């Protein structure tokens, strides 16, 4: 479907969304990430990886210091900042693209913004720490509001959702309402349906198939399919190809941003999917 254009306001710039897909390159600083656990715990290696992701075509560097994989447990703000602070200090003023920090804690978000982050990617959609919205307002940051059902340590026990997109749309609308009530400007908000975040395997495919329904909320849409469990194949290469198919599907359904680990490979996918989407937009409407 045609993507509505947006100008997403951050505290130091605004990003034009809709003409082409923006790639958020994932940089995990955690020891237990399902994809690259422990690889970038060293600040120097993390710094080098961030520069590499930008060179490969990332328009945002999304840094996470706490795992939200299924079954993971929560960590303190002190531990999260211990992992995050040295990397943000090294990266300050070294990137041309904005830094997003993946956190639900107001304390972590505030320190991250002080160290140069321009976007807070809240995996909980303001449900774990509602005070995070006030930090976004105080610093004029951008915010990504993700839909999460339950908590990572309980996802395996949750029953299927009778109407997955109905629930996601309703709860994201409520999340946006809370953010707006706290003073977050509409132009600073993006939304994410939260693939894998408390949804059963088959329902993630349905989310991608029905993603266009979220356009009714009138916000830029980010989708993060990269290496999610529902895409797992027998080999890493197979999983990467499965991720590529989900990225293409998300773009053709209206995603403005895709959050991925393999930026170089997914950049090629985005280029072709964008061309297909542009051609589709030029076709005459059916009578």
mmCIF file of C-alpha atoms in Angstrom:
data_model
loop_
_atom_site.group_PDB
_atom_site.id
_atom_site.type_symbol
_atom_site.label_atom_id
_atom_site.label_comp_id
_atom_site.label_asym_id
_atom_site.label_seq_id
_atom_site.Cartn_x
_atom_site.Cartn_y
_atom_site.Cartn_z
ATOM 1 C CA UNK A 1 0.000 0.000 0.000
ATOM 2 C CA UNK A 2 1.196 3.605 -0.514
ATOM 3 C CA UNK A 3 2.961 4.980 2.538
ATOM 4 C CA UNK A 4 1.840 8.281 3.935
ATOM 5 C CA UNK A 5 4.840 10.627 4.245
ATOM 6 C CA UNK A 6 5.797 11.933 7.674
ATOM 7 C CA UNK A 7 8.398 14.256 9.142
ATOM 8 C CA UNK A 8 9.498 12.585 12.361
ATOM 9 C CA UNK A 9 10.820 15.218 14.760
ATOM 10 C CA UNK A 10 13.775 14.377 16.983
ATOM 11 C CA UNK A 11 15.631 16.703 19.339
ATOM 12 C CA UNK A 12 18.385 17.581 16.870
ATOM 13 C CA UNK A 13 16.793 16.989 13.449
ATOM 14 C CA UNK A 14 13.755 15.644 11.660
ATOM 15 C CA UNK A 15 13.638 12.554 9.485
ATOM 16 C CA UNK A 16 11.598 12.385 6.277
ATOM 17 C CA UNK A 17 9.772 9.058 6.229
ATOM 18 C CA UNK A 18 7.853 7.441 3.401
ATOM 19 C CA UNK A 19 9.878 8.066 0.262
ATOM 20 C CA UNK A 20 12.195 5.171 1.036
ATOM 21 C CA UNK A 21 12.411 2.671 3.846
ATOM 22 C CA UNK A 22 14.594 3.732 6.747
ATOM 23 C CA UNK A 23 16.735 0.980 8.251
ATOM 24 C CA UNK A 24 17.294 0.851 12.009
ATOM 25 C CA UNK A 25 20.460 -1.169 12.502
ATOM 26 C CA UNK A 26 20.459 -3.215 15.712
ATOM 27 C CA UNK A 27 23.444 -3.072 18.066
ATOM 28 C CA UNK A 28 23.048 -5.380 21.069
ATOM 29 C CA UNK A 29 25.277 -4.805 24.097
ATOM 30 C CA UNK A 30 23.772 -7.746 25.981
ATOM 31 C CA UNK A 31 25.424 -11.078 26.841
ATOM 32 C CA UNK A 32 22.277 -13.059 26.010
ATOM 33 C CA UNK A 33 20.915 -11.712 22.723
ATOM 34 C CA UNK A 34 19.451 -14.490 20.571
ATOM 35 C CA UNK A 35 21.343 -13.226 17.513
ATOM 36 C CA UNK A 36 24.726 -11.826 18.564
ATOM 37 C CA UNK A 37 24.850 -12.303 22.322
ATOM 38 C CA UNK A 38 28.084 -11.037 23.841
ATOM 39 C CA UNK A 39 29.724 -10.074 20.573
ATOM 40 C CA UNK A 40 29.540 -6.329 21.209
ATOM 41 C CA UNK A 41 29.842 -6.114 24.986
ATOM 42 C CA UNK A 42 33.302 -4.590 24.568
ATOM 43 C CA UNK A 43 32.795 -0.819 24.021
ATOM 44 C CA UNK A 44 35.467 -0.620 21.326
ATOM 45 C CA UNK A 45 33.883 -3.427 19.320
ATOM 46 C CA UNK A 46 30.453 -1.863 19.781
ATOM 47 C CA UNK A 47 31.775 1.485 18.569
ATOM 48 C CA UNK A 48 33.290 -0.110 15.467
ATOM 49 C CA UNK A 49 30.071 -2.020 14.768
ATOM 50 C CA UNK A 50 27.974 1.156 14.965
ATOM 51 C CA UNK A 51 30.188 2.842 12.379
ATOM 52 C CA UNK A 52 29.965 -0.273 10.215
ATOM 53 C CA UNK A 53 26.164 -0.332 10.400
ATOM 54 C CA UNK A 54 26.023 3.301 9.304
ATOM 55 C CA UNK A 55 28.372 2.569 6.403
ATOM 56 C CA UNK A 56 26.191 -0.375 5.348
ATOM 57 C CA UNK A 57 23.127 1.846 5.036
ATOM 58 C CA UNK A 58 21.502 2.165 8.458
ATOM 59 C CA UNK A 59 19.573 5.408 8.892
ATOM 60 C CA UNK A 60 19.295 4.850 12.656
ATOM 61 C CA UNK A 61 21.545 2.944 15.061
ATOM 62 C CA UNK A 62 19.307 1.231 17.627
ATOM 63 C CA UNK A 63 21.284 0.257 20.722
ATOM 64 C CA UNK A 64 19.969 -2.147 23.354
ATOM 65 C CA UNK A 65 21.581 -3.049 26.666
ATOM 66 C CA UNK A 66 18.810 -5.290 28.061
ATOM 67 C CA UNK A 67 17.522 -8.392 26.309
ATOM 68 C CA UNK A 68 13.799 -8.761 25.665
ATOM 69 C CA UNK A 69 14.065 -12.216 24.110
ATOM 70 C CA UNK A 70 11.452 -14.787 25.243
ATOM 71 C CA UNK A 71 12.173 -15.991 28.767
ATOM 72 C CA UNK A 72 14.576 -13.177 29.612
ATOM 73 C CA UNK A 73 14.493 -11.512 33.020
ATOM 74 C CA UNK A 74 14.704 -7.817 33.821
ATOM 75 C CA UNK A 75 17.917 -6.073 34.904
ATOM 76 C CA UNK A 76 18.464 -2.943 36.978
ATOM 77 C CA UNK A 77 18.996 0.500 35.511
ATOM 78 C CA UNK A 78 22.512 0.474 36.975
ATOM 79 C CA UNK A 79 23.506 -2.629 35.009
ATOM 80 C CA UNK A 80 21.886 -1.307 31.844
ATOM 81 C CA UNK A 81 23.735 1.998 32.132
ATOM 82 C CA UNK A 82 26.996 0.209 32.898
ATOM 83 C CA UNK A 83 26.742 -1.458 29.503
ATOM 84 C CA UNK A 84 25.364 1.522 27.636
ATOM 85 C CA UNK A 85 27.261 4.568 28.891
ATOM 86 C CA UNK A 86 30.783 3.742 27.602
ATOM 87 C CA UNK A 87 29.432 3.051 24.110
ATOM 88 C CA UNK A 88 27.358 6.225 23.926
ATOM 89 C CA UNK A 89 30.327 8.276 25.119
ATOM 90 C CA UNK A 90 32.511 6.856 22.346
ATOM 91 C CA UNK A 91 29.836 7.389 19.689
ATOM 92 C CA UNK A 92 28.942 10.955 20.603
ATOM 93 C CA UNK A 93 29.337 13.193 17.521
ATOM 94 C CA UNK A 94 30.870 10.304 15.564
ATOM 95 C CA UNK A 95 27.787 9.292 13.561
ATOM 96 C CA UNK A 96 25.865 11.156 10.879
ATOM 97 C CA UNK A 97 22.670 9.233 11.711
ATOM 98 C CA UNK A 98 20.670 9.419 14.952
ATOM 99 C CA UNK A 99 21.057 6.974 17.821
ATOM 100 C CA UNK A 100 18.042 5.203 19.254
ATOM 101 C CA UNK A 101 18.242 3.512 22.643
ATOM 102 C CA UNK A 102 16.060 0.496 23.309
ATOM 103 C CA UNK A 103 14.872 0.909 26.918
ATOM 104 C CA UNK A 104 11.698 1.149 28.974
ATOM 105 C CA UNK A 105 13.337 2.836 31.997
ATOM 106 C CA UNK A 106 12.994 6.605 32.450
ATOM 107 C CA UNK A 107 16.336 6.783 34.277
ATOM 108 C CA UNK A 108 18.178 5.056 31.437
ATOM 109 C CA UNK A 109 16.397 7.100 28.784
ATOM 110 C CA UNK A 110 17.354 10.386 30.443
ATOM 111 C CA UNK A 111 21.037 9.490 30.672
ATOM 112 C CA UNK A 112 21.054 8.145 27.113
ATOM 113 C CA UNK A 113 19.619 11.395 25.756
ATOM 114 C CA UNK A 114 22.171 13.390 27.747
ATOM 115 C CA UNK A 115 24.856 11.316 25.985
ATOM 116 C CA UNK A 116 23.485 12.036 22.521
ATOM 117 C CA UNK A 117 20.613 9.618 21.842
ATOM 118 C CA UNK A 118 17.751 11.215 19.902
ATOM 119 C CA UNK A 119 15.175 8.403 19.977
ATOM 120 C CA UNK A 120 13.869 6.193 22.779
ATOM 121 C CA UNK A 121 12.565 2.844 21.559
ATOM 122 C CA UNK A 122 10.326 1.624 24.391
ATOM 123 C CA UNK A 123 9.681 -2.124 23.976
ATOM 124 C CA UNK A 124 6.917 -1.985 26.591
ATOM 125 C CA UNK A 125 4.894 0.862 25.087
ATOM 126 C CA UNK A 126 5.002 2.873 28.349
ATOM 127 C CA UNK A 127 3.549 -0.033 30.368
ATOM 128 C CA UNK A 128 6.673 -0.790 32.462
ATOM 129 C CA UNK A 129 7.644 2.793 33.367
ATOM 130 C CA UNK A 130 5.075 5.472 32.461
ATOM 131 C CA UNK A 131 7.572 8.121 33.625
ATOM 132 C CA UNK A 132 9.538 7.584 30.434
ATOM 133 C CA UNK A 133 7.046 9.766 28.537
ATOM 134 C CA UNK A 134 7.990 12.786 30.661
ATOM 135 C CA UNK A 135 11.670 12.274 29.802
ATOM 136 C CA UNK A 136 10.803 12.275 26.097
ATOM 137 C CA UNK A 137 8.850 15.513 26.550
ATOM 138 C CA UNK A 138 11.566 17.254 28.585
ATOM 139 C CA UNK A 139 14.226 16.508 25.968
ATOM 140 C CA UNK A 140 12.117 16.790 22.788
ATOM 141 C CA UNK A 141 13.213 13.297 21.792
ATOM 142 C CA UNK A 142 11.583 10.969 19.295
ATOM 143 C CA UNK A 143 9.890 7.876 20.685
ATOM 144 C CA UNK A 144 8.930 4.475 19.282
ATOM 145 C CA UNK A 145 5.977 2.900 21.072
ATOM 146 C CA UNK A 146 6.080 -0.871 20.738
ATOM 147 C CA UNK A 147 3.191 -3.215 21.463
ATOM 148 C CA UNK A 148 4.091 -5.831 24.071
ATOM 149 C CA UNK A 149 1.680 -8.389 25.491
ATOM 150 C CA UNK A 150 2.637 -9.539 28.972
ATOM 151 C CA UNK A 151 6.325 -9.789 29.866
ATOM 152 C CA UNK A 152 9.125 -11.804 28.253
ATOM 153 C CA UNK A 153 9.270 -14.338 31.083
ATOM 154 C CA UNK A 154 5.549 -15.148 30.657
ATOM 155 C CA UNK A 155 5.156 -15.165 26.876
ATOM 156 C CA UNK A 156 5.318 -18.956 26.585
ATOM 157 C CA UNK A 157 2.248 -19.286 28.831
ATOM 158 C CA UNK A 158 0.006 -16.815 27.017
ATOM 159 C CA UNK A 159 -2.945 -18.133 24.977
ATOM 160 C CA UNK A 160 -3.496 -17.064 21.359
ATOM 161 C CA UNK A 161 -5.127 -13.680 20.751
ATOM 162 C CA UNK A 162 -8.624 -14.050 19.227
ATOM 163 C CA UNK A 163 -8.212 -10.898 17.095
ATOM 164 C CA UNK A 164 -4.529 -10.056 16.995
ATOM 165 C CA UNK A 165 -4.709 -6.853 14.943
ATOM 166 C CA UNK A 166 -7.798 -5.666 16.753
ATOM 167 C CA UNK A 167 -5.971 -5.971 20.074
ATOM 168 C CA UNK A 168 -2.736 -4.391 18.796
ATOM 169 C CA UNK A 169 -4.591 -1.468 17.242
ATOM 170 C CA UNK A 170 -6.662 -0.852 20.362
ATOM 171 C CA UNK A 171 -3.731 -1.088 22.767
ATOM 172 C CA UNK A 172 -1.385 1.009 20.610
ATOM 173 C CA UNK A 173 -4.096 3.659 20.391
ATOM 174 C CA UNK A 174 -4.299 3.650 24.205
ATOM 175 C CA UNK A 175 -0.499 3.842 24.460
ATOM 176 C CA UNK A 176 -0.395 6.815 22.103
ATOM 177 C CA UNK A 177 -3.161 8.456 24.127
ATOM 178 C CA UNK A 178 -1.092 8.080 27.315
ATOM 179 C CA UNK A 179 1.943 9.564 25.581
ATOM 180 C CA UNK A 180 -0.047 12.498 24.222
ATOM 181 C CA UNK A 181 -1.648 13.082 27.634
ATOM 182 C CA UNK A 182 1.878 13.273 29.117
ATOM 183 C CA UNK A 183 2.735 15.970 26.587
ATOM 184 C CA UNK A 184 4.504 14.029 23.807
ATOM 185 C CA UNK A 185 3.945 15.828 20.506
ATOM 186 C CA UNK A 186 2.302 13.734 17.792
ATOM 187 C CA UNK A 187 5.144 14.493 15.374
ATOM 188 C CA UNK A 188 7.632 12.741 17.688
ATOM 189 C CA UNK A 189 5.838 9.371 17.839
ATOM 190 C CA UNK A 190 6.314 6.200 15.771
ATOM 191 C CA UNK A 191 4.583 2.885 16.473
ATOM 192 C CA UNK A 192 5.614 -0.776 16.258
ATOM 193 C CA UNK A 193 3.218 -3.783 16.352
ATOM 194 C CA UNK A 194 5.788 -5.794 18.317
ATOM 195 C CA UNK A 195 6.373 -8.955 16.292
ATOM 196 C CA UNK A 196 7.058 -11.827 18.681
ATOM 197 C CA UNK A 197 6.315 -9.770 21.791
ATOM 198 C CA UNK A 198 3.743 -12.069 23.365
ATOM 199 C CA UNK A 199 2.229 -13.248 20.067
ATOM 200 C CA UNK A 200 1.981 -16.863 18.939
ATOM 201 C CA UNK A 201 4.094 -17.948 15.951
ATOM 202 C CA UNK A 202 1.332 -18.001 13.337
ATOM 203 C CA UNK A 203 -0.064 -14.659 14.492
ATOM 204 C CA UNK A 204 3.129 -12.834 13.550
ATOM 205 C CA UNK A 205 2.505 -13.715 9.901
ATOM 206 C CA UNK A 206 -1.018 -12.367 10.279
ATOM 207 C CA UNK A 207 0.359 -9.116 11.700
ATOM 208 C CA UNK A 208 2.518 -8.666 8.594
ATOM 209 C CA UNK A 209 -0.411 -9.529 6.317
ATOM 210 C CA UNK A 210 -2.673 -6.990 8.047
ATOM 211 C CA UNK A 211 -0.052 -4.346 8.853
ATOM 212 C CA UNK A 212 -1.796 -1.756 6.671
ATOM 213 C CA UNK A 213 -4.599 -1.598 9.233
ATOM 214 C CA UNK A 214 -2.280 0.279 11.592
ATOM 215 C CA UNK A 215 -2.155 3.197 9.139
ATOM 216 C CA UNK A 216 -5.520 4.218 10.604
ATOM 217 C CA UNK A 217 -3.665 5.386 13.734
ATOM 218 C CA UNK A 218 -1.800 7.918 11.540
ATOM 219 C CA UNK A 219 1.770 7.440 12.757
ATOM 220 C CA UNK A 220 4.959 6.204 11.095
ATOM 221 C CA UNK A 221 5.214 2.414 11.440
ATOM 222 C CA UNK A 222 8.326 0.478 12.397
ATOM 223 C CA UNK A 223 8.528 -3.313 12.113
ATOM 224 C CA UNK A 224 11.250 -5.495 13.635
ATOM 225 C CA UNK A 225 11.150 -8.987 12.095
ATOM 226 C CA UNK A 226 14.873 -9.643 12.192
ATOM 227 C CA UNK A 227 15.733 -13.221 13.252
ATOM 228 C CA UNK A 228 12.522 -13.582 15.268
ATOM 229 C CA UNK A 229 11.590 -17.063 16.448
ATOM 230 C CA UNK A 230 8.683 -17.388 14.026
ATOM 231 C CA UNK A 231 11.147 -17.029 11.133
ATOM 232 C CA UNK A 232 13.696 -19.566 12.427
ATOM 233 C CA UNK A 233 15.036 -22.030 9.858
ATOM 234 C CA UNK A 234 17.491 -24.919 10.100
ATOM 235 C CA UNK A 235 20.518 -22.768 9.232
ATOM 236 C CA UNK A 236 21.533 -19.147 9.909
ATOM 237 C CA UNK A 237 21.459 -18.468 6.166
ATOM 238 C CA UNK A 238 17.946 -19.836 5.951
ATOM 239 C CA UNK A 239 16.824 -17.599 8.807
ATOM 240 C CA UNK A 240 18.404 -14.615 7.098
ATOM 241 C CA UNK A 241 16.452 -15.341 3.924
ATOM 242 C CA UNK A 242 13.282 -15.744 5.984
ATOM 243 C CA UNK A 243 13.983 -12.365 7.570
ATOM 244 C CA UNK A 244 14.411 -10.871 4.095
ATOM 245 C CA UNK A 245 10.958 -12.116 3.086
ATOM 246 C CA UNK A 246 9.400 -10.590 6.210
ATOM 247 C CA UNK A 247 11.194 -7.273 5.621
ATOM 248 C CA UNK A 248 9.885 -7.119 2.051
ATOM 249 C CA UNK A 249 6.356 -7.999 3.196
ATOM 250 C CA UNK A 250 6.471 -5.276 5.860
ATOM 251 C CA UNK A 251 7.572 -2.635 3.363
ATOM 252 C CA UNK A 252 4.914 -3.585 0.820
ATOM 253 C CA UNK A 253 2.314 -3.404 3.612
ATOM 254 C CA UNK A 254 3.329 0.133 4.558
ATOM 255 C CA UNK A 255 6.216 0.013 7.055
ATOM 256 C CA UNK A 256 8.286 3.207 7.136
ATOM 257 C CA UNK A 257 11.158 1.745 9.199
ATOM 258 C CA UNK A 258 12.525 -1.791 9.490
ATOM 259 C CA UNK A 259 14.665 -2.793 12.448
ATOM 260 C CA UNK A 260 17.261 -5.398 11.425
ATOM 261 C CA UNK A 261 20.587 -6.920 12.438
ATOM 262 C CA UNK A 262 21.955 -7.676 8.940
ATOM 263 C CA UNK A 263 21.940 -4.163 7.513
ATOM 264 C CA UNK A 264 24.007 -4.772 4.367
ATOM 265 C CA UNK A 265 21.840 -7.681 3.243
ATOM 266 C CA UNK A 266 18.525 -6.066 4.202
ATOM 267 C CA UNK A 267 19.522 -2.805 2.505
ATOM 268 C CA UNK A 268 19.345 -4.615 -0.824
ATOM 269 C CA UNK A 269 15.935 -6.013 0.114
ATOM 270 C CA UNK A 270 14.683 -2.530 0.997
ATOM 271 C CA UNK A 271 15.865 -1.018 -2.282
ATOM 272 C CA UNK A 272 13.950 -3.559 -4.371
ATOM 273 C CA UNK A 273 10.855 -3.557 -2.156
ATOM 274 C CA UNK A 274 10.773 0.254 -2.336
ATOM 275 C CA UNK A 275 10.884 0.107 -6.148
ATOM 276 C CA UNK A 276 8.025 -2.387 -6.202
ATOM 277 C CA UNK A 277 6.021 -0.220 -3.794
ATOM 278 C CA UNK A 278 6.579 2.867 -5.958
ATOM 279 C CA UNK A 279 5.450 0.994 -9.076
ATOM 280 C CA UNK A 280 2.370 -0.294 -7.276
ATOM 281 C CA UNK A 281 1.455 3.253 -6.239
ATOM 282 C CA UNK A 282 1.452 4.322 -9.901
ATOM 283 C CA UNK A 283 -0.994 1.644 -11.012
ATOM 284 C CA UNK A 284 -4.540 2.792 -11.746
ATOM 285 C CA UNK A 285 -7.055 1.990 -9.049
ATOM 286 C CA UNK A 286 -9.384 -0.916 -9.694
ATOM 287 C CA UNK A 287 -12.841 0.164 -10.872
#
